[in-house]
């Protein structure tokens, strides 16, 4: 399994997971000695999981997009006047930038990011446009050549496939299964390109 191999290679690491599920305890245990943080959109599910598993570091996230906007957001996001890879996420005016996460999420250099949420199978669902965009920015902002492994789930769906290719970049795709893509992006530090894929 791709995820297990990455964690085996990089553990202990800083592991950011979009989505809180029944497999969350597994990810936390496999990253023994590391930091595993979960971001969840459903407050009721978040409260239930935290009550049942107090050790989980999980936080509520609100997404600024909906699936019905996805087609219009793509050209908007690719216009570097709106959304630049050089942006500071917290100061960015890009609609896709997640700016309401806990402060320490921005301060940590994440070694592994898993995008398995939010929901994206009906028009009012948030979709994964913002997590994909935000993860790309986080990876590029790291010190030059420092790698970030990014796991994108449900790539059989159009949004995940298109946004993954356009912002995580097909040239960075190093492994895949039927519905999971593994990208590895390298930090660009102070020399960040004006383009996501170049």
mmCIF file of C-alpha atoms in Angstrom:
data_model
loop_
_atom_site.group_PDB
_atom_site.id
_atom_site.type_symbol
_atom_site.label_atom_id
_atom_site.label_comp_id
_atom_site.label_asym_id
_atom_site.label_seq_id
_atom_site.Cartn_x
_atom_site.Cartn_y
_atom_site.Cartn_z
ATOM 1 C CA UNK A 1 0.000 0.000 0.000
ATOM 2 C CA UNK A 2 1.369 3.377 -1.035
ATOM 3 C CA UNK A 3 0.502 5.181 2.198
ATOM 4 C CA UNK A 4 2.027 2.499 4.404
ATOM 5 C CA UNK A 5 5.244 2.561 2.398
ATOM 6 C CA UNK A 6 5.525 6.348 2.695
ATOM 7 C CA UNK A 7 4.940 6.330 6.448
ATOM 8 C CA UNK A 8 7.374 3.450 6.882
ATOM 9 C CA UNK A 9 10.013 5.485 5.038
ATOM 10 C CA UNK A 10 9.335 8.888 6.627
ATOM 11 C CA UNK A 11 8.141 8.058 10.153
ATOM 12 C CA UNK A 12 8.367 9.840 12.533
ATOM 13 C CA UNK A 13 7.129 12.768 10.485
ATOM 14 C CA UNK A 14 4.709 15.659 10.336
ATOM 15 C CA UNK A 15 1.566 14.189 8.771
ATOM 16 C CA UNK A 16 -1.444 16.352 7.828
ATOM 17 C CA UNK A 17 -4.670 14.547 6.950
ATOM 18 C CA UNK A 18 -7.746 16.126 5.367
ATOM 19 C CA UNK A 19 -10.566 13.981 6.717
ATOM 20 C CA UNK A 20 -11.293 12.128 9.923
ATOM 21 C CA UNK A 21 -12.368 8.504 9.537
ATOM 22 C CA UNK A 22 -12.278 5.062 11.050
ATOM 23 C CA UNK A 23 -8.732 4.691 9.701
ATOM 24 C CA UNK A 24 -7.480 7.763 11.597
ATOM 25 C CA UNK A 25 -6.250 5.729 14.545
ATOM 26 C CA UNK A 26 -4.228 3.599 12.134
ATOM 27 C CA UNK A 27 -2.512 6.640 10.618
ATOM 28 C CA UNK A 28 -1.775 8.040 14.064
ATOM 29 C CA UNK A 29 -0.299 4.744 15.280
ATOM 30 C CA UNK A 30 1.823 4.246 12.152
ATOM 31 C CA UNK A 31 3.365 7.674 12.682
ATOM 32 C CA UNK A 32 4.571 6.819 16.174
ATOM 33 C CA UNK A 33 6.740 9.575 17.569
ATOM 34 C CA UNK A 34 5.595 11.990 14.868
ATOM 35 C CA UNK A 35 2.850 14.595 14.663
ATOM 36 C CA UNK A 36 -0.434 13.607 12.995
ATOM 37 C CA UNK A 37 -3.122 16.281 12.582
ATOM 38 C CA UNK A 38 -6.599 15.748 11.119
ATOM 39 C CA UNK A 39 -8.843 18.399 9.527
ATOM 40 C CA UNK A 40 -12.576 17.611 9.533
ATOM 41 C CA UNK A 41 -15.561 19.450 8.043
ATOM 42 C CA UNK A 42 -18.385 17.802 10.051
ATOM 43 C CA UNK A 43 -18.567 19.204 13.616
ATOM 44 C CA UNK A 44 -20.739 16.377 14.943
ATOM 45 C CA UNK A 45 -18.432 13.678 13.607
ATOM 46 C CA UNK A 46 -15.415 15.605 14.894
ATOM 47 C CA UNK A 47 -16.877 15.827 18.412
ATOM 48 C CA UNK A 48 -17.813 12.140 18.387
ATOM 49 C CA UNK A 49 -14.362 11.006 17.298
ATOM 50 C CA UNK A 50 -12.591 13.266 19.792
ATOM 51 C CA UNK A 51 -14.821 12.010 22.602
ATOM 52 C CA UNK A 52 -14.094 8.385 21.691
ATOM 53 C CA UNK A 53 -10.393 8.951 20.963
ATOM 54 C CA UNK A 54 -9.049 11.888 23.009
ATOM 55 C CA UNK A 55 -5.515 11.360 21.718
ATOM 56 C CA UNK A 56 -6.460 12.489 18.204
ATOM 57 C CA UNK A 57 -5.332 15.973 17.211
ATOM 58 C CA UNK A 58 -8.302 16.955 15.069
ATOM 59 C CA UNK A 59 -9.680 20.355 14.156
ATOM 60 C CA UNK A 60 -12.756 21.733 12.426
ATOM 61 C CA UNK A 61 -12.261 23.311 9.019
ATOM 62 C CA UNK A 62 -14.699 25.335 6.934
ATOM 63 C CA UNK A 63 -14.167 25.304 3.192
ATOM 64 C CA UNK A 64 -14.752 28.392 1.015
ATOM 65 C CA UNK A 65 -15.887 26.555 -2.119
ATOM 66 C CA UNK A 66 -18.609 24.275 -3.478
ATOM 67 C CA UNK A 67 -18.488 21.685 -6.228
ATOM 68 C CA UNK A 68 -20.863 23.678 -8.395
ATOM 69 C CA UNK A 69 -18.160 26.378 -8.601
ATOM 70 C CA UNK A 70 -15.359 24.002 -9.602
ATOM 71 C CA UNK A 71 -15.412 24.672 -13.356
ATOM 72 C CA UNK A 72 -15.349 28.461 -12.879
ATOM 73 C CA UNK A 73 -12.719 28.303 -10.157
ATOM 74 C CA UNK A 74 -10.200 26.445 -12.306
ATOM 75 C CA UNK A 75 -9.339 29.306 -14.717
ATOM 76 C CA UNK A 76 -9.551 31.743 -11.786
ATOM 77 C CA UNK A 77 -6.997 29.728 -9.792
ATOM 78 C CA UNK A 78 -4.656 29.338 -12.755
ATOM 79 C CA UNK A 79 -4.480 33.115 -13.225
ATOM 80 C CA UNK A 80 -1.409 34.047 -11.187
ATOM 81 C CA UNK A 81 -2.843 37.512 -10.562
ATOM 82 C CA UNK A 82 -5.509 35.814 -8.432
ATOM 83 C CA UNK A 83 -3.689 32.812 -7.007
ATOM 84 C CA UNK A 84 0.092 32.743 -7.066
ATOM 85 C CA UNK A 85 2.326 29.900 -5.867
ATOM 86 C CA UNK A 86 4.357 32.663 -4.206
ATOM 87 C CA UNK A 87 1.468 33.687 -1.933
ATOM 88 C CA UNK A 88 1.623 33.646 1.835
ATOM 89 C CA UNK A 89 -1.480 31.581 2.610
ATOM 90 C CA UNK A 90 -2.554 33.742 5.531
ATOM 91 C CA UNK A 91 -2.288 36.934 3.471
ATOM 92 C CA UNK A 92 -3.535 35.526 0.193
ATOM 93 C CA UNK A 93 -6.624 36.988 -1.446
ATOM 94 C CA UNK A 94 -7.147 33.823 -3.482
ATOM 95 C CA UNK A 95 -10.591 32.310 -2.852
ATOM 96 C CA UNK A 96 -9.033 28.851 -2.624
ATOM 97 C CA UNK A 97 -6.534 29.599 0.133
ATOM 98 C CA UNK A 98 -7.510 28.011 3.454
ATOM 99 C CA UNK A 99 -6.872 30.795 5.962
ATOM 100 C CA UNK A 100 -8.888 29.689 9.014
ATOM 101 C CA UNK A 101 -6.909 26.621 10.079
ATOM 102 C CA UNK A 102 -5.288 26.565 13.537
ATOM 103 C CA UNK A 103 -2.217 28.789 13.452
ATOM 104 C CA UNK A 104 0.250 25.982 14.133
ATOM 105 C CA UNK A 105 -0.883 24.198 10.954
ATOM 106 C CA UNK A 106 0.729 27.016 8.948
ATOM 107 C CA UNK A 107 3.873 27.080 11.071
ATOM 108 C CA UNK A 108 4.733 23.390 10.625
ATOM 109 C CA UNK A 109 6.551 21.991 7.602
ATOM 110 C CA UNK A 110 4.467 18.960 6.640
ATOM 111 C CA UNK A 111 6.334 15.901 5.392
ATOM 112 C CA UNK A 112 3.226 14.019 4.274
ATOM 113 C CA UNK A 113 -0.214 15.392 3.355
ATOM 114 C CA UNK A 114 -3.196 13.150 2.699
ATOM 115 C CA UNK A 115 -6.222 14.644 0.890
ATOM 116 C CA UNK A 116 -9.167 12.334 1.543
ATOM 117 C CA UNK A 117 -11.726 15.059 2.290
ATOM 118 C CA UNK A 118 -13.904 17.064 2.142
ATOM 119 C CA UNK A 119 -16.911 15.581 0.399
ATOM 120 C CA UNK A 120 -17.118 16.111 -3.334
ATOM 121 C CA UNK A 121 -19.973 14.072 -4.762
ATOM 122 C CA UNK A 122 -22.873 16.564 -4.859
ATOM 123 C CA UNK A 123 -23.147 20.207 -6.007
ATOM 124 C CA UNK A 124 -23.215 21.802 -2.540
ATOM 125 C CA UNK A 125 -20.279 19.739 -1.252
ATOM 126 C CA UNK A 126 -17.061 21.720 -0.672
ATOM 127 C CA UNK A 127 -14.955 19.638 -3.051
ATOM 128 C CA UNK A 128 -11.199 19.227 -2.774
ATOM 129 C CA UNK A 129 -10.127 22.255 -4.759
ATOM 130 C CA UNK A 130 -8.982 24.226 -1.696
ATOM 131 C CA UNK A 131 -7.046 21.367 -0.036
ATOM 132 C CA UNK A 132 -5.227 20.637 -3.309
ATOM 133 C CA UNK A 133 -4.357 24.307 -3.847
ATOM 134 C CA UNK A 134 -3.366 24.877 -0.203
ATOM 135 C CA UNK A 135 -1.223 21.718 -0.097
ATOM 136 C CA UNK A 136 0.655 22.817 -3.215
ATOM 137 C CA UNK A 137 1.410 26.208 -1.642
ATOM 138 C CA UNK A 138 2.582 24.591 1.621
ATOM 139 C CA UNK A 139 4.885 22.200 -0.236
ATOM 140 C CA UNK A 140 6.436 24.910 -2.415
ATOM 141 C CA UNK A 141 7.005 27.211 0.563
ATOM 142 C CA UNK A 142 9.339 24.727 2.249
ATOM 143 C CA UNK A 143 13.110 25.115 2.136
ATOM 144 C CA UNK A 144 14.621 24.448 -1.274
ATOM 145 C CA UNK A 145 14.490 20.781 -2.329
ATOM 146 C CA UNK A 146 12.783 19.567 0.881
ATOM 147 C CA UNK A 147 10.227 16.961 -0.229
ATOM 148 C CA UNK A 148 6.527 16.733 0.594
ATOM 149 C CA UNK A 149 4.655 13.528 -0.196
ATOM 150 C CA UNK A 150 1.043 14.325 -1.116
ATOM 151 C CA UNK A 151 -1.579 11.590 -1.354
ATOM 152 C CA UNK A 152 -4.714 12.453 -3.318
ATOM 153 C CA UNK A 153 -7.693 10.111 -3.030
ATOM 154 C CA UNK A 154 -10.626 9.578 -5.424
ATOM 155 C CA UNK A 155 -8.768 10.537 -8.586
ATOM 156 C CA UNK A 156 -11.392 8.660 -10.582
ATOM 157 C CA UNK A 157 -13.511 11.813 -10.149
ATOM 158 C CA UNK A 158 -13.032 14.774 -12.525
ATOM 159 C CA UNK A 159 -12.185 17.466 -9.941
ATOM 160 C CA UNK A 160 -9.535 15.433 -8.153
ATOM 161 C CA UNK A 161 -7.991 14.332 -11.443
ATOM 162 C CA UNK A 162 -7.941 17.768 -13.074
ATOM 163 C CA UNK A 163 -6.894 19.801 -10.042
ATOM 164 C CA UNK A 164 -4.308 17.213 -9.060
ATOM 165 C CA UNK A 165 -2.693 17.403 -12.484
ATOM 166 C CA UNK A 166 -2.855 21.212 -12.664
ATOM 167 C CA UNK A 167 -1.674 22.150 -9.158
ATOM 168 C CA UNK A 168 0.247 19.167 -7.790
ATOM 169 C CA UNK A 169 1.511 18.630 -11.351
ATOM 170 C CA UNK A 170 1.536 15.438 -13.364
ATOM 171 C CA UNK A 171 5.359 15.546 -13.568
ATOM 172 C CA UNK A 172 5.424 15.095 -9.762
ATOM 173 C CA UNK A 173 3.250 11.957 -9.852
ATOM 174 C CA UNK A 174 5.474 9.098 -8.720
ATOM 175 C CA UNK A 175 3.014 6.292 -7.859
ATOM 176 C CA UNK A 176 -0.645 5.445 -8.304
ATOM 177 C CA UNK A 177 -3.365 2.887 -7.762
ATOM 178 C CA UNK A 178 -6.899 2.892 -9.165
ATOM 179 C CA UNK A 179 -8.134 5.813 -7.032
ATOM 180 C CA UNK A 180 -5.005 7.135 -5.287
ATOM 181 C CA UNK A 181 -2.196 9.280 -6.647
ATOM 182 C CA UNK A 182 1.111 9.904 -4.879
ATOM 183 C CA UNK A 183 2.821 13.170 -5.747
ATOM 184 C CA UNK A 184 6.156 14.329 -4.414
ATOM 185 C CA UNK A 185 6.736 18.081 -4.508
ATOM 186 C CA UNK A 186 9.990 19.790 -3.583
ATOM 187 C CA UNK A 187 10.323 23.035 -1.702
ATOM 188 C CA UNK A 188 11.393 26.132 -3.592
ATOM 189 C CA UNK A 189 12.083 28.382 -0.599
ATOM 190 C CA UNK A 190 12.728 31.999 -1.595
ATOM 191 C CA UNK A 191 13.022 30.995 -5.253
ATOM 192 C CA UNK A 192 9.392 30.011 -5.741
ATOM 193 C CA UNK A 193 8.266 29.977 -9.350
ATOM 194 C CA UNK A 194 5.332 32.073 -10.510
ATOM 195 C CA UNK A 195 3.782 28.894 -11.912
ATOM 196 C CA UNK A 196 2.453 25.788 -10.181
ATOM 197 C CA UNK A 197 3.701 23.498 -12.933
ATOM 198 C CA UNK A 198 6.685 24.524 -15.056
#
